[in-house]
JSON list of C-alpha atoms in Angstrom, two decimals:
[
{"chain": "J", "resi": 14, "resn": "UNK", "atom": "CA", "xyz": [0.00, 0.00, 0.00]},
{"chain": "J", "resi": 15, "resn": "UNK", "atom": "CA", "xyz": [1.26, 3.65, -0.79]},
{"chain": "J", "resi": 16, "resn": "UNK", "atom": "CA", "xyz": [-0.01, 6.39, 1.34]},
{"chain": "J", "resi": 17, "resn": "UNK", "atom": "CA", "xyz": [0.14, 9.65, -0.25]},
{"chain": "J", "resi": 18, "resn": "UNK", "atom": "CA", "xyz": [0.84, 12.70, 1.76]},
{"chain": "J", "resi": 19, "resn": "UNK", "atom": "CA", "xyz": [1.20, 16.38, 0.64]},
{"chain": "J", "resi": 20, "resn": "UNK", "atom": "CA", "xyz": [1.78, 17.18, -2.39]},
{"chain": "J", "resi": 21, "resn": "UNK", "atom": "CA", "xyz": [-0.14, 19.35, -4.92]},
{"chain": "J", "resi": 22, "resn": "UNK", "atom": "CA", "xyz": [-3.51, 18.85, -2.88]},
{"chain": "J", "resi": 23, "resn": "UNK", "atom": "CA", "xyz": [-2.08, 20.21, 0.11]},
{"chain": "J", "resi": 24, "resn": "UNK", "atom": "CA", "xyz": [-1.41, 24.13, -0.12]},
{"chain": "J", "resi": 25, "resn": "UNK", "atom": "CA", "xyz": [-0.40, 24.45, -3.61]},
{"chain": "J", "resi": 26, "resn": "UNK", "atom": "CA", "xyz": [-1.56, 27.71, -5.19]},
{"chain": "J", "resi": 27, "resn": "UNK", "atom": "CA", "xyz": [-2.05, 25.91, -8.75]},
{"chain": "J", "resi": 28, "resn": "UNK", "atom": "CA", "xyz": [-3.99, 27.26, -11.81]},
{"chain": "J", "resi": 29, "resn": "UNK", "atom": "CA", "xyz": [-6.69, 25.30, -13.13]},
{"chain": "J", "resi": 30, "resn": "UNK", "atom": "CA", "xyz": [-4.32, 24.12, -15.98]},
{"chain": "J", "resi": 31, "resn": "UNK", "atom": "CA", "xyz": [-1.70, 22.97, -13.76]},
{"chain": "J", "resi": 32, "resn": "UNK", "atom": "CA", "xyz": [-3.56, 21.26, -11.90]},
{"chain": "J", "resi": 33, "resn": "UNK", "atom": "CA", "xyz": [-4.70, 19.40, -14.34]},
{"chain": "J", "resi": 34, "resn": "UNK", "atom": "CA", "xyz": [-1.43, 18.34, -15.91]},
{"chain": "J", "resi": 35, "resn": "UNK", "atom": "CA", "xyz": [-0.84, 17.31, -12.61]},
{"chain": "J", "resi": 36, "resn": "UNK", "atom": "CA", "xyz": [-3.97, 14.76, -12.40]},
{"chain": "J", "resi": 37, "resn": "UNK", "atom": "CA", "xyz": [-2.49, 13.72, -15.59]},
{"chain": "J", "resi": 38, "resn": "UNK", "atom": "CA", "xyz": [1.22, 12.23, -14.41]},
{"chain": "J", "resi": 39, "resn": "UNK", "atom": "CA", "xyz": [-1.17, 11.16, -11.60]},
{"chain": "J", "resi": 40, "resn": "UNK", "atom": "CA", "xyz": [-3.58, 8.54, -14.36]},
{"chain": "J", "resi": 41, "resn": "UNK", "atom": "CA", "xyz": [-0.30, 8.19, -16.38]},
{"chain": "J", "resi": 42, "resn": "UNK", "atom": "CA", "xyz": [1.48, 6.57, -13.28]},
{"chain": "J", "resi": 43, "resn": "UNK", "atom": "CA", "xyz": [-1.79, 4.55, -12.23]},
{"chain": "J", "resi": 44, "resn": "UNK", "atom": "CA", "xyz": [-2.51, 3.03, -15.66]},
{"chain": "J", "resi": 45, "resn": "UNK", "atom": "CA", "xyz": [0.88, 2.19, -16.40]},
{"chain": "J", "resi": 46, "resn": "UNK", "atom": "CA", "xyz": [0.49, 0.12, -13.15]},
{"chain": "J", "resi": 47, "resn": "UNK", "atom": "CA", "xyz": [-2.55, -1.12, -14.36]},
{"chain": "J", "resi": 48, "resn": "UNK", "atom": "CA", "xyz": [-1.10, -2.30, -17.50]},
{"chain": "J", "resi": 49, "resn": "UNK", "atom": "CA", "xyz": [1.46, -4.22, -15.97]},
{"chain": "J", "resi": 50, "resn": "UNK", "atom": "CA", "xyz": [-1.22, -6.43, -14.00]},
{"chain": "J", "resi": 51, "resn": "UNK", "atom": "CA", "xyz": [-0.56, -4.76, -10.77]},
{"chain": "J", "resi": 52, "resn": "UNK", "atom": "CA", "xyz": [-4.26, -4.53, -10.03]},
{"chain": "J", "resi": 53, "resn": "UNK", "atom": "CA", "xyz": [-4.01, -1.08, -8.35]},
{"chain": "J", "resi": 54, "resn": "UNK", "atom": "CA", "xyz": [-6.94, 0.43, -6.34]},
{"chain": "J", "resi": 55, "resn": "UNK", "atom": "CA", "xyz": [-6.86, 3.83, -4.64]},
{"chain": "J", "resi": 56, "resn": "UNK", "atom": "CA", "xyz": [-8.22, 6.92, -4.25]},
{"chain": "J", "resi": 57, "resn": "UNK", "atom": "CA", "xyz": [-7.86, 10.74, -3.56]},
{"chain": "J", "resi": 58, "resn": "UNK", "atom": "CA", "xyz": [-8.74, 12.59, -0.25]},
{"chain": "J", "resi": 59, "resn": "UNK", "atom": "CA", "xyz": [-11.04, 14.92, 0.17]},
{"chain": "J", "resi": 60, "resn": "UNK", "atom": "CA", "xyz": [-10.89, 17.65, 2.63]},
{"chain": "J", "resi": 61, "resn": "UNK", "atom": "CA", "xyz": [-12.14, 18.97, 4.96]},
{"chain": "J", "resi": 62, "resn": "UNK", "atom": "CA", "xyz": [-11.73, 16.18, 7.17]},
{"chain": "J", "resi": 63, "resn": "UNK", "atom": "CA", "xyz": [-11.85, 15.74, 11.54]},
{"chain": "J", "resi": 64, "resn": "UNK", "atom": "CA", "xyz": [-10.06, 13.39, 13.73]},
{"chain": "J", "resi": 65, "resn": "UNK", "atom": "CA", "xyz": [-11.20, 11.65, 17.21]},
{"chain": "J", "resi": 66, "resn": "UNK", "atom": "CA", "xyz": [-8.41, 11.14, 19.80]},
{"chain": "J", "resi": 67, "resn": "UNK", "atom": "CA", "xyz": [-8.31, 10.05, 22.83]},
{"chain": "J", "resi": 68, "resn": "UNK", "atom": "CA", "xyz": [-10.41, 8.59, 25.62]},
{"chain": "J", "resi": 69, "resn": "UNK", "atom": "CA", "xyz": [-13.01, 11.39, 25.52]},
{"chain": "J", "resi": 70, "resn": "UNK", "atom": "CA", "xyz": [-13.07, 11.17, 21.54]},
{"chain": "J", "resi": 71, "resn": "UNK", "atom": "CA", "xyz": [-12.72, 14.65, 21.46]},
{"chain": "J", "resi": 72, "resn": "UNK", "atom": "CA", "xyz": [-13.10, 15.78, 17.72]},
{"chain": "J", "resi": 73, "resn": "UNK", "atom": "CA", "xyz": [-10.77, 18.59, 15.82]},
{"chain": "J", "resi": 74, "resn": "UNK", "atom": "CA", "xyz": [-10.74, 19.75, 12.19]},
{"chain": "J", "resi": 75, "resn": "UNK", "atom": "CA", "xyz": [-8.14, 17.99, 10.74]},
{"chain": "J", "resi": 76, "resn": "UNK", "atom": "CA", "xyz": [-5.23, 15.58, 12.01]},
{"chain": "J", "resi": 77, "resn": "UNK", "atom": "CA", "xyz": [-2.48, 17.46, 11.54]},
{"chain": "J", "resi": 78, "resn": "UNK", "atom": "CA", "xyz": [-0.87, 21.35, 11.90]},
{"chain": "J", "resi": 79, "resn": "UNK", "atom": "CA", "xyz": [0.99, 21.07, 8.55]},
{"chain": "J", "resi": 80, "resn": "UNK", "atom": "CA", "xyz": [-0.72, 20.69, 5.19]},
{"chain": "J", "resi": 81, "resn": "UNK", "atom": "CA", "xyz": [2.77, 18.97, 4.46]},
{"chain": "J", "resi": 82, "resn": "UNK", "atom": "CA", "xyz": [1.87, 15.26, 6.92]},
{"chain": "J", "resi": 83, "resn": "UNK", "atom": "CA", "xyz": [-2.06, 15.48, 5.60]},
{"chain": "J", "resi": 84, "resn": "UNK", "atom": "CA", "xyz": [-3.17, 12.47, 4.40]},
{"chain": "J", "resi": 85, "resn": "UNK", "atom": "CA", "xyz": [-4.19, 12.80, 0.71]},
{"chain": "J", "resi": 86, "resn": "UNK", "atom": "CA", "xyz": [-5.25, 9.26, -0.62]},
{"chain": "J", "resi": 87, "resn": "UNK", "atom": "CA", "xyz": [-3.68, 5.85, -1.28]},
{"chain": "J", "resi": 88, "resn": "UNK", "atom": "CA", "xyz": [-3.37, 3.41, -3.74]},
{"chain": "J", "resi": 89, "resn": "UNK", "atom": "CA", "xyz": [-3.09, -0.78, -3.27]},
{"chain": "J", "resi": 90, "resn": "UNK", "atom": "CA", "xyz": [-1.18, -2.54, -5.95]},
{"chain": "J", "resi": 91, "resn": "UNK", "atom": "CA", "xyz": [0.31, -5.66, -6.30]},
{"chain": "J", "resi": 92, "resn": "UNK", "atom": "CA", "xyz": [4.27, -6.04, -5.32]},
{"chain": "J", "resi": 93, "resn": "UNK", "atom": "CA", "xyz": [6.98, -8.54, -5.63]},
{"chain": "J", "resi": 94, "resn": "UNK", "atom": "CA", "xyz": [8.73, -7.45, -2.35]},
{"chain": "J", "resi": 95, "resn": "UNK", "atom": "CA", "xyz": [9.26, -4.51, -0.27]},
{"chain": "J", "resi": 96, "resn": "UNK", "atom": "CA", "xyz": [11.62, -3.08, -2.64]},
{"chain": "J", "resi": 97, "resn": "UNK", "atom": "CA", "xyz": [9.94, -3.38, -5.61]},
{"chain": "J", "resi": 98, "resn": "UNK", "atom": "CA", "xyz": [6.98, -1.11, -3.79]},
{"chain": "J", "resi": 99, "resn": "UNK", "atom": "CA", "xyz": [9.50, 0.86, -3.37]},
{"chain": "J", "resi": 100, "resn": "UNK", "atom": "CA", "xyz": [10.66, 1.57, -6.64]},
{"chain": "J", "resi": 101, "resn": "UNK", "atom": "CA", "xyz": [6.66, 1.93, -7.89]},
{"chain": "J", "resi": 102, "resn": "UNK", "atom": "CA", "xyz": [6.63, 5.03, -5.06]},
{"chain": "J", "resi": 103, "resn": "UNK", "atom": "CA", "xyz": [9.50, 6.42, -6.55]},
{"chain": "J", "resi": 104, "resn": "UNK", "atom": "CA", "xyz": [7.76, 7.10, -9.82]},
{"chain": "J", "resi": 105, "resn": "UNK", "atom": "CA", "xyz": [4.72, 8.92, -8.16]},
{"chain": "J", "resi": 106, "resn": "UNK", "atom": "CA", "xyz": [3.82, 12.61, -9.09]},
{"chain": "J", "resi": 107, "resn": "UNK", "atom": "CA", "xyz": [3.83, 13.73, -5.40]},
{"chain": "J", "resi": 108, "resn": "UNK", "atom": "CA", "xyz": [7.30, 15.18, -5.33]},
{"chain": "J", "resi": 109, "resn": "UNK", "atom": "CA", "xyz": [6.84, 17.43, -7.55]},
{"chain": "J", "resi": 110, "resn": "UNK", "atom": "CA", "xyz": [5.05, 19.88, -5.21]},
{"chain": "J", "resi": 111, "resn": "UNK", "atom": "CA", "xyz": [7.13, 18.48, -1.60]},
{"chain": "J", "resi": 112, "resn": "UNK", "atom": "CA", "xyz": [4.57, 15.45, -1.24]},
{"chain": "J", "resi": 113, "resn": "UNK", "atom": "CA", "xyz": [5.81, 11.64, 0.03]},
{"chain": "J", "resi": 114, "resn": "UNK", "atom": "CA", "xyz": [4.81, 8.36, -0.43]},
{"chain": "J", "resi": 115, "resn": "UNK", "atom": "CA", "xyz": [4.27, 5.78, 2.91]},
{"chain": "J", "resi": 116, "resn": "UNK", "atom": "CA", "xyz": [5.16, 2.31, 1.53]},
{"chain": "J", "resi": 117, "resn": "UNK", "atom": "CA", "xyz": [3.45, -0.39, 3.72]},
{"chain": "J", "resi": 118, "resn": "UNK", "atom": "CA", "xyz": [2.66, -4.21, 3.51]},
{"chain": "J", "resi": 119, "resn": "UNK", "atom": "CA", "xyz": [-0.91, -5.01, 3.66]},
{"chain": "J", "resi": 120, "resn": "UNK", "atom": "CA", "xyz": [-1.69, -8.23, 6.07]},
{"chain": "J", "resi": 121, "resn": "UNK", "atom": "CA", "xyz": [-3.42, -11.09, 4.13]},
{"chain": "J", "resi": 122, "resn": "UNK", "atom": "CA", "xyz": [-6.62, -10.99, 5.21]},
{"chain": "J", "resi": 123, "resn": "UNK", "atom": "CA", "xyz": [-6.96, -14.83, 5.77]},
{"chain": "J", "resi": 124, "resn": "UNK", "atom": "CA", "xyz": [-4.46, -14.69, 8.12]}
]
């Protein structure tokens, strides 16, 4: 799993056209995954969002100070290894505009 955080989404003063060409390395990068059988999933963030902490489950508006650590989607896919996950972050759009990619192992779900 790749968890997506920053990035254009997340503070960016973009133009409408920029933007867009932006979305576009963003389906580029997905479809190529698709193509090679990866079976990727995933999906954008909308904001605004709230978080619960705590024992009391006290709500706030969003779950972090900096626009920079926001959570702004994920994507599963299909990986050989760690590394190889790895190397399918690297070619994400995010860091163009400061963003990073979280690259976790899901648990099998039969376990």
């Amino acid at each position: 799993m790749l968890i997506f955080r920053g990035g254009a989404v997340s503070g960016h003063d973009l133009s409408p056209s920029e933007l867009q060409a932006h979305v576009e390395k963003w389906y580029r990068w997905s479809d190529e995954l698709a193509r090679q059988g990866r079976c990727n999933t995933g999906t954008a963030l909308d904001n605004p969002g709230a978080a619960v902490r705590g024992r009391e489950r006290v709500v706030t508006d969003g779950p972090y100070a900096e626009s920079k650590d926001l959570v702004t989607g994920s994507m599963v896919f299909e990986a050989a290894s760690l590394e190889d996950a790895v190397d399918v972050a690297r070619g994400c759009p995010t860091y163009e505009f400061g963003g990073s990619v979280e690259v976790r192992p899901v648990q099998d779900p039969r376990i």
